[in-house]
Structure formats: structure tokens, C-alpha cells
mmCIF file with all atom_site columns, C-alpha atoms in Angstrom:
data_model
loop_
_atom_site.group_PDB
_atom_site.id
_atom_site.type_symbol
_atom_site.label_atom_id
_atom_site.label_alt_id
_atom_site.label_comp_id
_atom_site.label_asym_id
_atom_site.label_entity_id
_atom_site.label_seq_id
_atom_site.pdbx_PDB_ins_code
_atom_site.Cartn_x
_atom_site.Cartn_y
_atom_site.Cartn_z
_atom_site.occupancy
_atom_site.B_iso_or_equiv
_atom_site.pdbx_formal_charge
_atom_site.auth_seq_id
_atom_site.auth_comp_id
_atom_site.auth_asym_id
_atom_site.auth_atom_id
_atom_site.pdbx_PDB_model_num
ATOM 1   C CA . UNK A 1 1   ? -13.401 19.007  1.034   1.00 0.00 ? 18  UNK A CA 1
ATOM 2   C CA . UNK A 1 2   ? -14.776 15.910  0.966   1.00 0.00 ? 19  UNK A CA 1
ATOM 3   C CA . UNK A 1 3   ? -12.815 12.821  1.005   1.00 0.00 ? 20  UNK A CA 1
ATOM 4   C CA . UNK A 1 4   ? -12.705 10.066  -1.024  1.00 0.00 ? 21  UNK A CA 1
ATOM 5   C CA . UNK A 1 5   ? -15.946 7.525   -1.015  1.00 0.00 ? 22  UNK A CA 1
ATOM 6   C CA . UNK A 1 6   ? -16.469 4.261   -1.791  1.00 0.00 ? 23  UNK A CA 1
ATOM 7   C CA . UNK A 1 7   ? -18.836 1.778   -1.607  1.00 0.00 ? 24  UNK A CA 1
ATOM 8   C CA . UNK A 1 8   ? -20.275 -0.550  -0.357  1.00 0.00 ? 25  UNK A CA 1
ATOM 9   C CA . UNK A 1 9   ? -18.023 -0.493  2.812   1.00 0.00 ? 26  UNK A CA 1
ATOM 10  C CA . UNK A 1 10  ? -18.728 -4.291  3.242   1.00 0.00 ? 27  UNK A CA 1
ATOM 11  C CA . UNK A 1 11  ? -19.360 -7.387  0.660   1.00 0.00 ? 28  UNK A CA 1
ATOM 12  C CA . UNK A 1 12  ? -19.900 -10.737 1.704   1.00 0.00 ? 29  UNK A CA 1
ATOM 13  C CA . UNK A 1 13  ? -20.010 -13.404 -1.632  1.00 0.00 ? 30  UNK A CA 1
ATOM 14  C CA . UNK A 1 14  ? -19.833 -17.095 -2.837  1.00 0.00 ? 31  UNK A CA 1
ATOM 15  C CA . UNK A 1 15  ? -16.727 -17.905 -4.437  1.00 0.00 ? 32  UNK A CA 1
ATOM 16  C CA . UNK A 1 16  ? -17.356 -17.459 -8.445  1.00 0.00 ? 33  UNK A CA 1
ATOM 17  C CA . UNK A 1 17  ? -19.784 -15.434 -7.849  1.00 0.00 ? 34  UNK A CA 1
ATOM 18  C CA . UNK A 1 18  ? -19.247 -11.794 -9.342  1.00 0.00 ? 35  UNK A CA 1
ATOM 19  C CA . UNK A 1 19  ? -18.823 -8.168  -7.794  1.00 0.00 ? 36  UNK A CA 1
ATOM 20  C CA . UNK A 1 20  ? -18.261 -4.474  -7.967  1.00 0.00 ? 37  UNK A CA 1
ATOM 21  C CA . UNK A 1 21  ? -16.657 -1.389  -6.052  1.00 0.00 ? 38  UNK A CA 1
ATOM 22  C CA . UNK A 1 22  ? -17.254 2.184   -6.891  1.00 0.00 ? 39  UNK A CA 1
ATOM 23  C CA . UNK A 1 23  ? -14.893 4.633   -6.118  1.00 0.00 ? 40  UNK A CA 1
ATOM 24  C CA . UNK A 1 24  ? -15.491 8.787   -6.194  1.00 0.00 ? 41  UNK A CA 1
ATOM 25  C CA . UNK A 1 25  ? -12.298 10.635  -5.851  1.00 0.00 ? 42  UNK A CA 1
ATOM 26  C CA . UNK A 1 26  ? -11.762 14.257  -4.057  1.00 0.00 ? 43  UNK A CA 1
ATOM 27  C CA . UNK A 1 27  ? -12.823 16.677  -6.681  1.00 0.00 ? 44  UNK A CA 1
ATOM 28  C CA . UNK A 1 28  ? -9.933  17.655  -9.209  1.00 0.00 ? 45  UNK A CA 1
ATOM 29  C CA . UNK A 1 29  ? -7.909  15.066  -8.595  1.00 0.00 ? 46  UNK A CA 1
ATOM 30  C CA . UNK A 1 30  ? -6.342  13.479  -11.793 1.00 0.00 ? 47  UNK A CA 1
ATOM 31  C CA . UNK A 1 31  ? -5.447  10.226  -10.276 1.00 0.00 ? 48  UNK A CA 1
ATOM 32  C CA . UNK A 1 32  ? -6.898  7.187   -9.129  1.00 0.00 ? 49  UNK A CA 1
ATOM 33  C CA . UNK A 1 33  ? -5.531  4.382   -7.276  1.00 0.00 ? 50  UNK A CA 1
ATOM 34  C CA . UNK A 1 34  ? -7.063  1.337   -6.540  1.00 0.00 ? 51  UNK A CA 1
ATOM 35  C CA . UNK A 1 35  ? -5.339  -0.839  -3.980  1.00 0.00 ? 52  UNK A CA 1
ATOM 36  C CA . UNK A 1 36  ? -5.703  -4.551  -2.203  1.00 0.00 ? 53  UNK A CA 1
ATOM 37  C CA . UNK A 1 37  ? -5.058  -4.654  1.129   1.00 0.00 ? 54  UNK A CA 1
ATOM 38  C CA . UNK A 1 38  ? -4.792  -8.460  2.466   1.00 0.00 ? 55  UNK A CA 1
ATOM 39  C CA . UNK A 1 39  ? -5.282  -9.178  6.863   1.00 0.00 ? 56  UNK A CA 1
ATOM 40  C CA . UNK A 1 40  ? -1.779  -8.345  7.933   1.00 0.00 ? 57  UNK A CA 1
ATOM 41  C CA . UNK A 1 41  ? -0.049  -6.795  5.020   1.00 0.00 ? 58  UNK A CA 1
ATOM 42  C CA . UNK A 1 42  ? 0.553   -3.212  3.438   1.00 0.00 ? 59  UNK A CA 1
ATOM 43  C CA . UNK A 1 43  ? -1.969  -2.220  0.596   1.00 0.00 ? 60  UNK A CA 1
ATOM 44  C CA . UNK A 1 44  ? -0.788  -3.497  -2.707  1.00 0.00 ? 61  UNK A CA 1
ATOM 45  C CA . UNK A 1 45  ? -1.442  -1.472  -5.877  1.00 0.00 ? 62  UNK A CA 1
ATOM 46  C CA . UNK A 1 46  ? -3.372  -3.080  -8.442  1.00 0.00 ? 63  UNK A CA 1
ATOM 47  C CA . UNK A 1 47  ? -3.950  -0.091  -10.888 1.00 0.00 ? 64  UNK A CA 1
ATOM 48  C CA . UNK A 1 48  ? -3.509  3.578   -11.751 1.00 0.00 ? 65  UNK A CA 1
ATOM 49  C CA . UNK A 1 49  ? -5.594  5.847   -13.777 1.00 0.00 ? 66  UNK A CA 1
ATOM 50  C CA . UNK A 1 50  ? -4.333  9.149   -15.223 1.00 0.00 ? 67  UNK A CA 1
ATOM 51  C CA . UNK A 1 51  ? -7.982  10.851  -15.841 1.00 0.00 ? 68  UNK A CA 1
ATOM 52  C CA . UNK A 1 52  ? -9.321  8.478   -17.940 1.00 0.00 ? 69  UNK A CA 1
ATOM 53  C CA . UNK A 1 53  ? -6.318  6.291   -19.310 1.00 0.00 ? 70  UNK A CA 1
ATOM 54  C CA . UNK A 1 54  ? -4.202  3.631   -17.101 1.00 0.00 ? 71  UNK A CA 1
ATOM 55  C CA . UNK A 1 55  ? -0.814  4.468   -16.098 1.00 0.00 ? 72  UNK A CA 1
ATOM 56  C CA . UNK A 1 56  ? 0.266   1.141   -14.238 1.00 0.00 ? 73  UNK A CA 1
ATOM 57  C CA . UNK A 1 57  ? -1.917  -2.079  -14.162 1.00 0.00 ? 74  UNK A CA 1
ATOM 58  C CA . UNK A 1 58  ? 1.245   -4.452  -14.303 1.00 0.00 ? 75  UNK A CA 1
ATOM 59  C CA . UNK A 1 59  ? -0.252  -6.152  -10.861 1.00 0.00 ? 76  UNK A CA 1
ATOM 60  C CA . UNK A 1 60  ? -3.742  -6.512  -11.694 1.00 0.00 ? 77  UNK A CA 1
ATOM 61  C CA . UNK A 1 61  ? -4.813  -10.185 -12.488 1.00 0.00 ? 78  UNK A CA 1
ATOM 62  C CA . UNK A 1 62  ? -6.568  -9.415  -15.483 1.00 0.00 ? 79  UNK A CA 1
ATOM 63  C CA . UNK A 1 63  ? -8.107  -12.901 -16.082 1.00 0.00 ? 80  UNK A CA 1
ATOM 64  C CA . UNK A 1 64  ? -10.862 -11.551 -13.563 1.00 0.00 ? 81  UNK A CA 1
ATOM 65  C CA . UNK A 1 65  ? -10.173 -7.893  -12.365 1.00 0.00 ? 82  UNK A CA 1
ATOM 66  C CA . UNK A 1 66  ? -11.207 -5.157  -14.672 1.00 0.00 ? 83  UNK A CA 1
ATOM 67  C CA . UNK A 1 67  ? -11.359 -1.639  -13.591 1.00 0.00 ? 84  UNK A CA 1
ATOM 68  C CA . UNK A 1 68  ? -12.157 1.376   -15.266 1.00 0.00 ? 85  UNK A CA 1
ATOM 69  C CA . UNK A 1 69  ? -12.525 5.535   -14.886 1.00 0.00 ? 86  UNK A CA 1
ATOM 70  C CA . UNK A 1 70  ? -15.031 7.126   -17.107 1.00 0.00 ? 87  UNK A CA 1
ATOM 71  C CA . UNK A 1 71  ? -15.425 10.888  -18.054 1.00 0.00 ? 88  UNK A CA 1
ATOM 72  C CA . UNK A 1 72  ? -12.481 10.600  -15.667 1.00 0.00 ? 89  UNK A CA 1
ATOM 73  C CA . UNK A 1 73  ? -14.089 11.054  -12.696 1.00 0.00 ? 90  UNK A CA 1
ATOM 74  C CA . UNK A 1 74  ? -15.729 7.513   -10.948 1.00 0.00 ? 91  UNK A CA 1
ATOM 75  C CA . UNK A 1 75  ? -14.094 4.963   -10.962 1.00 0.00 ? 92  UNK A CA 1
ATOM 76  C CA . UNK A 1 76  ? -15.367 0.708   -10.707 1.00 0.00 ? 93  UNK A CA 1
ATOM 77  C CA . UNK A 1 77  ? -13.390 -2.104  -10.220 1.00 0.00 ? 94  UNK A CA 1
ATOM 78  C CA . UNK A 1 78  ? -14.831 -5.693  -10.523 1.00 0.00 ? 95  UNK A CA 1
ATOM 79  C CA . UNK A 1 79  ? -13.982 -9.178  -10.205 1.00 0.00 ? 96  UNK A CA 1
ATOM 80  C CA . UNK A 1 80  ? -15.405 -12.174 -12.295 1.00 0.00 ? 97  UNK A CA 1
ATOM 81  C CA . UNK A 1 81  ? -15.365 -14.834 -11.096 1.00 0.00 ? 98  UNK A CA 1
ATOM 82  C CA . UNK A 1 82  ? -14.136 -14.298 -7.277  1.00 0.00 ? 99  UNK A CA 1
ATOM 83  C CA . UNK A 1 83  ? -11.781 -16.563 -5.612  1.00 0.00 ? 100 UNK A CA 1
ATOM 84  C CA . UNK A 1 84  ? -11.067 -17.274 -1.982  1.00 0.00 ? 101 UNK A CA 1
ATOM 85  C CA . UNK A 1 85  ? -7.651  -15.205 -1.899  1.00 0.00 ? 102 UNK A CA 1
ATOM 86  C CA . UNK A 1 86  ? -9.616  -12.400 -3.264  1.00 0.00 ? 103 UNK A CA 1
ATOM 87  C CA . UNK A 1 87  ? -10.639 -11.787 0.391   1.00 0.00 ? 104 UNK A CA 1
ATOM 88  C CA . UNK A 1 88  ? -9.372  -8.394  1.410   1.00 0.00 ? 105 UNK A CA 1
ATOM 89  C CA . UNK A 1 89  ? -9.731  -4.712  1.867   1.00 0.00 ? 106 UNK A CA 1
ATOM 90  C CA . UNK A 1 90  ? -9.881  -3.076  -1.375  1.00 0.00 ? 107 UNK A CA 1
ATOM 91  C CA . UNK A 1 91  ? -8.438  0.770   -1.226  1.00 0.00 ? 108 UNK A CA 1
ATOM 92  C CA . UNK A 1 92  ? -8.946  4.003   -3.618  1.00 0.00 ? 109 UNK A CA 1
ATOM 93  C CA . UNK A 1 93  ? -6.797  6.279   -3.557  1.00 0.00 ? 110 UNK A CA 1
ATOM 94  C CA . UNK A 1 94  ? -6.593  9.756   -5.366  1.00 0.00 ? 111 UNK A CA 1
ATOM 95  C CA . UNK A 1 95  ? -3.952  12.480  -5.911  1.00 0.00 ? 112 UNK A CA 1
ATOM 96  C CA . UNK A 1 96  ? -3.921  16.156  -7.387  1.00 0.00 ? 113 UNK A CA 1
ATOM 97  C CA . UNK A 1 97  ? -0.786  15.135  -9.505  1.00 0.00 ? 114 UNK A CA 1
ATOM 98  C CA . UNK A 1 98  ? -0.406  15.359  -13.130 1.00 0.00 ? 115 UNK A CA 1
ATOM 99  C CA . UNK A 1 99  ? 3.335   13.706  -13.299 1.00 0.00 ? 116 UNK A CA 1
ATOM 100 C CA . UNK A 1 100 ? 4.969   13.923  -10.640 1.00 0.00 ? 117 UNK A CA 1
ATOM 101 C CA . UNK A 1 101 ? 4.808   12.853  -6.724  1.00 0.00 ? 118 UNK A CA 1
ATOM 102 C CA . UNK A 1 102 ? 1.924   13.973  -4.440  1.00 0.00 ? 119 UNK A CA 1
ATOM 103 C CA . UNK A 1 103 ? 0.168   12.778  -1.666  1.00 0.00 ? 120 UNK A CA 1
ATOM 104 C CA . UNK A 1 104 ? -2.177  10.111  -2.365  1.00 0.00 ? 121 UNK A CA 1
ATOM 105 C CA . UNK A 1 105 ? -5.543  10.379  -0.302  1.00 0.00 ? 122 UNK A CA 1
ATOM 106 C CA . UNK A 1 106 ? -7.441  7.029   0.880   1.00 0.00 ? 123 UNK A CA 1
ATOM 107 C CA . UNK A 1 107 ? -11.149 5.996   1.262   1.00 0.00 ? 124 UNK A CA 1
ATOM 108 C CA . UNK A 1 108 ? -12.016 4.437   4.074   1.00 0.00 ? 125 UNK A CA 1
ATOM 109 C CA . UNK A 1 109 ? -12.142 0.724   2.139   1.00 0.00 ? 126 UNK A CA 1
ATOM 110 C CA . UNK A 1 110 ? -14.549 -2.185  1.083   1.00 0.00 ? 127 UNK A CA 1
ATOM 111 C CA . UNK A 1 111 ? -13.773 -5.348  2.873   1.00 0.00 ? 128 UNK A CA 1
ATOM 112 C CA . UNK A 1 112 ? -14.432 -8.182  0.523   1.00 0.00 ? 129 UNK A CA 1
ATOM 113 C CA . UNK A 1 113 ? -14.950 -11.606 2.322   1.00 0.00 ? 130 UNK A CA 1
ATOM 114 C CA . UNK A 1 114 ? -15.131 -14.446 -0.295  1.00 0.00 ? 131 UNK A CA 1
ATOM 115 C CA . UNK A 1 115 ? -16.713 -17.869 1.149   1.00 0.00 ? 132 UNK A CA 1
ATOM 116 C CA . UNK B 2 1   ? 5.570   -7.081  -4.240  1.00 0.00 ? 150 UNK B CA 1
ATOM 117 C CA . UNK B 2 2   ? 6.396   -5.299  -1.170  1.00 0.00 ? 151 UNK B CA 1
ATOM 118 C CA . UNK B 2 3   ? 9.046   -3.012  -1.041  1.00 0.00 ? 152 UNK B CA 1
ATOM 119 C CA . UNK B 2 4   ? 9.803   -1.831  2.340   1.00 0.00 ? 153 UNK B CA 1
ATOM 120 C CA . UNK B 2 5   ? 10.248  -3.512  5.217   1.00 0.00 ? 154 UNK B CA 1
ATOM 121 C CA . UNK B 2 6   ? 9.107   -2.508  8.969   1.00 0.00 ? 155 UNK B CA 1
ATOM 122 C CA . UNK B 2 7   ? 11.094  -3.235  12.141  1.00 0.00 ? 156 UNK B CA 1
ATOM 123 C CA . UNK B 2 8   ? 9.617   -4.015  14.474  1.00 0.00 ? 157 UNK B CA 1
ATOM 124 C CA . UNK B 2 9   ? 6.056   -5.650  13.289  1.00 0.00 ? 158 UNK B CA 1
ATOM 125 C CA . UNK B 2 10  ? 4.871   -5.037  16.902  1.00 0.00 ? 159 UNK B CA 1
ATOM 126 C CA . UNK B 2 11  ? 5.383   -2.355  19.186  1.00 0.00 ? 160 UNK B CA 1
ATOM 127 C CA . UNK B 2 12  ? 3.617   -1.902  22.559  1.00 0.00 ? 161 UNK B CA 1
ATOM 128 C CA . UNK B 2 13  ? 4.854   0.949   24.892  1.00 0.00 ? 162 UNK B CA 1
ATOM 129 C CA . UNK B 2 14  ? 3.038   2.948   27.986  1.00 0.00 ? 163 UNK B CA 1
ATOM 130 C CA . UNK B 2 15  ? 1.876   6.518   27.606  1.00 0.00 ? 164 UNK B CA 1
ATOM 131 C CA . UNK B 2 16  ? 4.011   9.400   27.657  1.00 0.00 ? 165 UNK B CA 1
ATOM 132 C CA . UNK B 2 17  ? 6.706   7.309   26.030  1.00 0.00 ? 166 UNK B CA 1
ATOM 133 C CA . UNK B 2 18  ? 8.052   7.732   22.497  1.00 0.00 ? 167 UNK B CA 1
ATOM 134 C CA . UNK B 2 19  ? 8.215   4.784   19.865  1.00 0.00 ? 168 UNK B CA 1
ATOM 135 C CA . UNK B 2 20  ? 10.516  4.263   17.081  1.00 0.00 ? 169 UNK B CA 1
ATOM 136 C CA . UNK B 2 21  ? 9.670   2.412   14.039  1.00 0.00 ? 170 UNK B CA 1
ATOM 137 C CA . UNK B 2 22  ? 12.393  1.680   11.014  1.00 0.00 ? 171 UNK B CA 1
ATOM 138 C CA . UNK B 2 23  ? 11.912  1.027   7.415   1.00 0.00 ? 172 UNK B CA 1
ATOM 139 C CA . UNK B 2 24  ? 14.520  -0.608  5.139   1.00 0.00 ? 173 UNK B CA 1
ATOM 140 C CA . UNK B 2 25  ? 13.952  -0.955  1.561   1.00 0.00 ? 174 UNK B CA 1
ATOM 141 C CA . UNK B 2 26  ? 15.824  -2.054  -1.686  1.00 0.00 ? 175 UNK B CA 1
ATOM 142 C CA . UNK B 2 27  ? 15.937  -0.024  -4.352  1.00 0.00 ? 176 UNK B CA 1
ATOM 143 C CA . UNK B 2 28  ? 16.043  3.543   -5.276  1.00 0.00 ? 177 UNK B CA 1
ATOM 144 C CA . UNK B 2 29  ? 13.273  5.844   -4.776  1.00 0.00 ? 178 UNK B CA 1
ATOM 145 C CA . UNK B 2 30  ? 12.034  9.785   -4.960  1.00 0.00 ? 179 UNK B CA 1
ATOM 146 C CA . UNK B 2 31  ? 10.921  9.891   -1.639  1.00 0.00 ? 180 UNK B CA 1
ATOM 147 C CA . UNK B 2 32  ? 9.387   8.187   1.273   1.00 0.00 ? 181 UNK B CA 1
ATOM 148 C CA . UNK B 2 33  ? 6.125   8.317   2.784   1.00 0.00 ? 182 UNK B CA 1
ATOM 149 C CA . UNK B 2 34  ? 4.343   7.278   6.234   1.00 0.00 ? 183 UNK B CA 1
ATOM 150 C CA . UNK B 2 35  ? 1.116   6.662   6.750   1.00 0.00 ? 184 UNK B CA 1
ATOM 151 C CA . UNK B 2 36  ? -0.920  5.039   9.813   1.00 0.00 ? 185 UNK B CA 1
ATOM 152 C CA . UNK B 2 37  ? -3.783  3.117   9.714   1.00 0.00 ? 186 UNK B CA 1
ATOM 153 C CA . UNK B 2 38  ? -6.664  2.477   12.175  1.00 0.00 ? 187 UNK B CA 1
ATOM 154 C CA . UNK B 2 39  ? -10.118 1.210   12.153  1.00 0.00 ? 188 UNK B CA 1
ATOM 155 C CA . UNK B 2 40  ? -11.955 4.691   12.758  1.00 0.00 ? 189 UNK B CA 1
ATOM 156 C CA . UNK B 2 41  ? -10.105 6.851   10.113  1.00 0.00 ? 190 UNK B CA 1
ATOM 157 C CA . UNK B 2 42  ? -8.228  4.285   7.428   1.00 0.00 ? 191 UNK B CA 1
ATOM 158 C CA . UNK B 2 43  ? -5.101  5.141   5.903   1.00 0.00 ? 192 UNK B CA 1
ATOM 159 C CA . UNK B 2 44  ? -4.212  8.145   6.623   1.00 0.00 ? 193 UNK B CA 1
ATOM 160 C CA . UNK B 2 45  ? -0.751  10.013  5.248   1.00 0.00 ? 194 UNK B CA 1
ATOM 161 C CA . UNK B 2 46  ? 1.862   11.693  8.112   1.00 0.00 ? 195 UNK B CA 1
ATOM 162 C CA . UNK B 2 47  ? 4.644   12.738  6.343   1.00 0.00 ? 196 UNK B CA 1
ATOM 163 C CA . UNK B 2 48  ? 6.561   12.827  3.321   1.00 0.00 ? 197 UNK B CA 1
ATOM 164 C CA . UNK B 2 49  ? 10.496  13.036  3.007   1.00 0.00 ? 198 UNK B CA 1
ATOM 165 C CA . UNK B 2 50  ? 12.534  13.261  -0.318  1.00 0.00 ? 199 UNK B CA 1
ATOM 166 C CA . UNK B 2 51  ? 15.363  11.159  -1.435  1.00 0.00 ? 200 UNK B CA 1
ATOM 167 C CA . UNK B 2 52  ? 17.755  14.378  -0.729  1.00 0.00 ? 201 UNK B CA 1
ATOM 168 C CA . UNK B 2 53  ? 16.508  15.346  2.907   1.00 0.00 ? 202 UNK B CA 1
ATOM 169 C CA . UNK B 2 54  ? 17.622  13.460  5.660   1.00 0.00 ? 203 UNK B CA 1
ATOM 170 C CA . UNK B 2 55  ? 15.620  14.325  8.473   1.00 0.00 ? 204 UNK B CA 1
ATOM 171 C CA . UNK B 2 56  ? 11.700  15.938  8.614   1.00 0.00 ? 205 UNK B CA 1
ATOM 172 C CA . UNK B 2 57  ? 9.479   17.040  11.771  1.00 0.00 ? 206 UNK B CA 1
ATOM 173 C CA . UNK B 2 58  ? 5.716   17.417  11.724  1.00 0.00 ? 207 UNK B CA 1
ATOM 174 C CA . UNK B 2 59  ? 4.475   17.876  15.530  1.00 0.00 ? 208 UNK B CA 1
ATOM 175 C CA . UNK B 2 60  ? 5.422   14.728  17.234  1.00 0.00 ? 209 UNK B CA 1
ATOM 176 C CA . UNK B 2 61  ? 6.603   13.202  14.280  1.00 0.00 ? 210 UNK B CA 1
ATOM 177 C CA . UNK B 2 62  ? 10.456  13.007  13.257  1.00 0.00 ? 211 UNK B CA 1
ATOM 178 C CA . UNK B 2 63  ? 11.520  11.278  10.063  1.00 0.00 ? 212 UNK B CA 1
ATOM 179 C CA . UNK B 2 64  ? 15.089  10.265  9.194   1.00 0.00 ? 213 UNK B CA 1
ATOM 180 C CA . UNK B 2 65  ? 16.048  8.538   5.922   1.00 0.00 ? 214 UNK B CA 1
ATOM 181 C CA . UNK B 2 66  ? 19.350  7.405   4.947   1.00 0.00 ? 215 UNK B CA 1
ATOM 182 C CA . UNK B 2 67  ? 19.531  6.661   1.275   1.00 0.00 ? 216 UNK B CA 1
ATOM 183 C CA . UNK B 2 68  ? 23.565  5.442   1.631   1.00 0.00 ? 217 UNK B CA 1
ATOM 184 C CA . UNK B 2 69  ? 21.597  2.286   3.876   1.00 0.00 ? 218 UNK B CA 1
ATOM 185 C CA . UNK B 2 70  ? 18.185  2.503   2.097   1.00 0.00 ? 219 UNK B CA 1
ATOM 186 C CA . UNK B 2 71  ? 16.938  3.012   5.478   1.00 0.00 ? 220 UNK B CA 1
ATOM 187 C CA . UNK B 2 72  ? 14.175  5.383   7.462   1.00 0.00 ? 221 UNK B CA 1
ATOM 188 C CA . UNK B 2 73  ? 12.675  5.721   11.052  1.00 0.00 ? 222 UNK B CA 1
ATOM 189 C CA . UNK B 2 74  ? 9.844   7.284   12.179  1.00 0.00 ? 223 UNK B CA 1
ATOM 190 C CA . UNK B 2 75  ? 9.737   8.535   15.767  1.00 0.00 ? 224 UNK B CA 1
ATOM 191 C CA . UNK B 2 76  ? 6.694   9.581   18.020  1.00 0.00 ? 225 UNK B CA 1
ATOM 192 C CA . UNK B 2 77  ? 7.092   11.195  20.964  1.00 0.00 ? 226 UNK B CA 1
ATOM 193 C CA . UNK B 2 78  ? 4.870   11.565  23.893  1.00 0.00 ? 227 UNK B CA 1
ATOM 194 C CA . UNK B 2 79  ? 2.864   8.867   22.590  1.00 0.00 ? 228 UNK B CA 1
ATOM 195 C CA . UNK B 2 80  ? -0.872  9.108   23.059  1.00 0.00 ? 229 UNK B CA 1
ATOM 196 C CA . UNK B 2 81  ? -3.435  6.191   23.571  1.00 0.00 ? 230 UNK B CA 1
ATOM 197 C CA . UNK B 2 82  ? -5.066  7.576   20.294  1.00 0.00 ? 231 UNK B CA 1
ATOM 198 C CA . UNK B 2 83  ? -1.725  6.782   18.310  1.00 0.00 ? 232 UNK B CA 1
ATOM 199 C CA . UNK B 2 84  ? -2.354  3.208   18.646  1.00 0.00 ? 233 UNK B CA 1
ATOM 200 C CA . UNK B 2 85  ? -2.601  1.986   15.095  1.00 0.00 ? 234 UNK B CA 1
ATOM 201 C CA . UNK B 2 86  ? -0.521  0.145   12.266  1.00 0.00 ? 235 UNK B CA 1
ATOM 202 C CA . UNK B 2 87  ? 2.125   2.378   10.923  1.00 0.00 ? 236 UNK B CA 1
ATOM 203 C CA . UNK B 2 88  ? 3.274   1.846   7.022   1.00 0.00 ? 237 UNK B CA 1
ATOM 204 C CA . UNK B 2 89  ? 6.023   3.145   5.404   1.00 0.00 ? 238 UNK B CA 1
ATOM 205 C CA . UNK B 2 90  ? 5.703   3.761   1.356   1.00 0.00 ? 239 UNK B CA 1
ATOM 206 C CA . UNK B 2 91  ? 8.027   4.059   -0.897  1.00 0.00 ? 240 UNK B CA 1
ATOM 207 C CA . UNK B 2 92  ? 7.574   6.270   -4.294  1.00 0.00 ? 241 UNK B CA 1
ATOM 208 C CA . UNK B 2 93  ? 10.018  5.412   -7.389  1.00 0.00 ? 242 UNK B CA 1
ATOM 209 C CA . UNK B 2 94  ? 9.780   4.700   -11.056 1.00 0.00 ? 243 UNK B CA 1
ATOM 210 C CA . UNK B 2 95  ? 8.608   7.427   -13.785 1.00 0.00 ? 244 UNK B CA 1
ATOM 211 C CA . UNK B 2 96  ? 5.083   6.724   -12.400 1.00 0.00 ? 245 UNK B CA 1
ATOM 212 C CA . UNK B 2 97  ? 5.949   7.355   -9.256  1.00 0.00 ? 246 UNK B CA 1
ATOM 213 C CA . UNK B 2 98  ? 4.437   4.036   -7.934  1.00 0.00 ? 247 UNK B CA 1
ATOM 214 C CA . UNK B 2 99  ? 3.907   3.902   -4.083  1.00 0.00 ? 248 UNK B CA 1
ATOM 215 C CA . UNK B 2 100 ? 4.919   0.518   -2.770  1.00 0.00 ? 249 UNK B CA 1
ATOM 216 C CA . UNK B 2 101 ? 4.515   -0.329  0.972   1.00 0.00 ? 250 UNK B CA 1
ATOM 217 C CA . UNK B 2 102 ? 5.336   -2.260  3.709   1.00 0.00 ? 251 UNK B CA 1
ATOM 218 C CA . UNK B 2 103 ? 4.059   -4.815  5.812   1.00 0.00 ? 252 UNK B CA 1
ATOM 219 C CA . UNK B 2 104 ? 3.475   -2.276  8.474   1.00 0.00 ? 253 UNK B CA 1
ATOM 220 C CA . UNK B 2 105 ? 4.358   -1.974  12.609  1.00 0.00 ? 254 UNK B CA 1
ATOM 221 C CA . UNK B 2 106 ? 1.353   -2.319  14.542  1.00 0.00 ? 255 UNK B CA 1
ATOM 222 C CA . UNK B 2 107 ? 2.027   0.320   17.800  1.00 0.00 ? 256 UNK B CA 1
ATOM 223 C CA . UNK B 2 108 ? 0.034   0.038   20.640  1.00 0.00 ? 257 UNK B CA 1
ATOM 224 C CA . UNK B 2 109 ? 0.037   2.242   23.042  1.00 0.00 ? 258 UNK B CA 1
ATOM 225 C CA . UNK B 2 110 ? -1.578  1.601   26.225  1.00 0.00 ? 259 UNK B CA 1
ATOM 226 C CA . UNK B 2 111 ? -3.153  4.000   28.769  1.00 0.00 ? 260 UNK B CA 1
#
């Protein structure tokens, strides 16, 4: 079974530029998550989708971050404009569950460096 | 905000020894999960223990949960160099079963 795919793996940008990350979850997984992991910390949930709909985006900085999940499959996370403190690894995860606790499967992540 | 707090922050042991990591949390949970993260394989789910369970085993892993003390421990027996990684506890709670990670324990197993 193919895992969660993410691209790009690495990205370096200047502050105030924009950047987008792409995620393809495991086939059949209804729930998709985006996490931000700053160096030395655990992942922090940014946004959770159930199919096309947003379940939780309480920790998403909505003035600069946006995410969408078209057709309930792939998802993109965008930052515009980027700040220095956005340097982190952005992890995408998916789970099968449709309304209960379940194991999340993580992609390899995109390491973003903002200069 | 981070819910779980792992202890110790870093642990260095010799191959063959056991490693114990602890996690404390603050609010009620549905379940607690442990994850491993290294550069080679990313973040990988290890084991899940539900709030009504006290102990769970998976291979060389043993997890305990004490909901009265709001704490959990992960024991890795007969450690190997390949176990070198960061280990995170993550609590699950709330109506959307949100996963909240701690800061992790960095385990180094020396050959």
C-alpha cells in the first residue's frame, strides 16, 4: 500500500514570498491533517479535513495560511506571505476514520526554510 | 498548545539495555499514542492505548497508562542502535479526536 505522498521535500524562500505544499493521502482515507513541526518540538495540528470539509482549523494562522482539499483527495497548504518563524517541517497525515479515533499515517514532510 | 510532556528530554543508553520514557498530560483523553521519528522513516505510529486500558504490549514495546495520574510510560526492551530516534506521546481527545503531541524524548542507543 502506498503511503502519504508530499512534495516538495525541501523548499527555501525569502520572507514575504509565497509557497505551496502538496499532499496525496492514502487511498480511501477520509481524514487529512496538516501539521507544523518546529525544530525541537512535536508536531502541531494546523488543519483537519473530513472529506472536503474543514473539521478543525483553530490553530491555522488564517491571515497568511490557507488550505484546501478538492474532491476529498489531494490537499494543498499555502503560506502567503511567509515569515521567518514559518521555518519548519510541514507534515501531512491521513486516517481512515469517519467519526472516531484512528491511527494517523504521516508523510515524509516538507522542510521549509524562510530566509 | 502541547498537551503531553515527555521526560526525559534526552536519553542515551547502550545496545541491549532497556529504555523508559514518560509522558504526562493535563486533560481527559480518549486514548494516548506513541510515535517514533527519525530522519530515515519520518513519523511512525508505534502503539495506541485507550483510556480504559492500563497496559499494552507490542513486540519489544510496553506501554502503561495511569489516568488517575494523567501519565503514561513507554518501555523499549533490549534496545538496538536502530531504535535511535525521537519518541513522542500524543493524546487524543475532544469531539474531533484531535491528536496533540508533546515535545518528545531523543533516544540514542550506542552500539
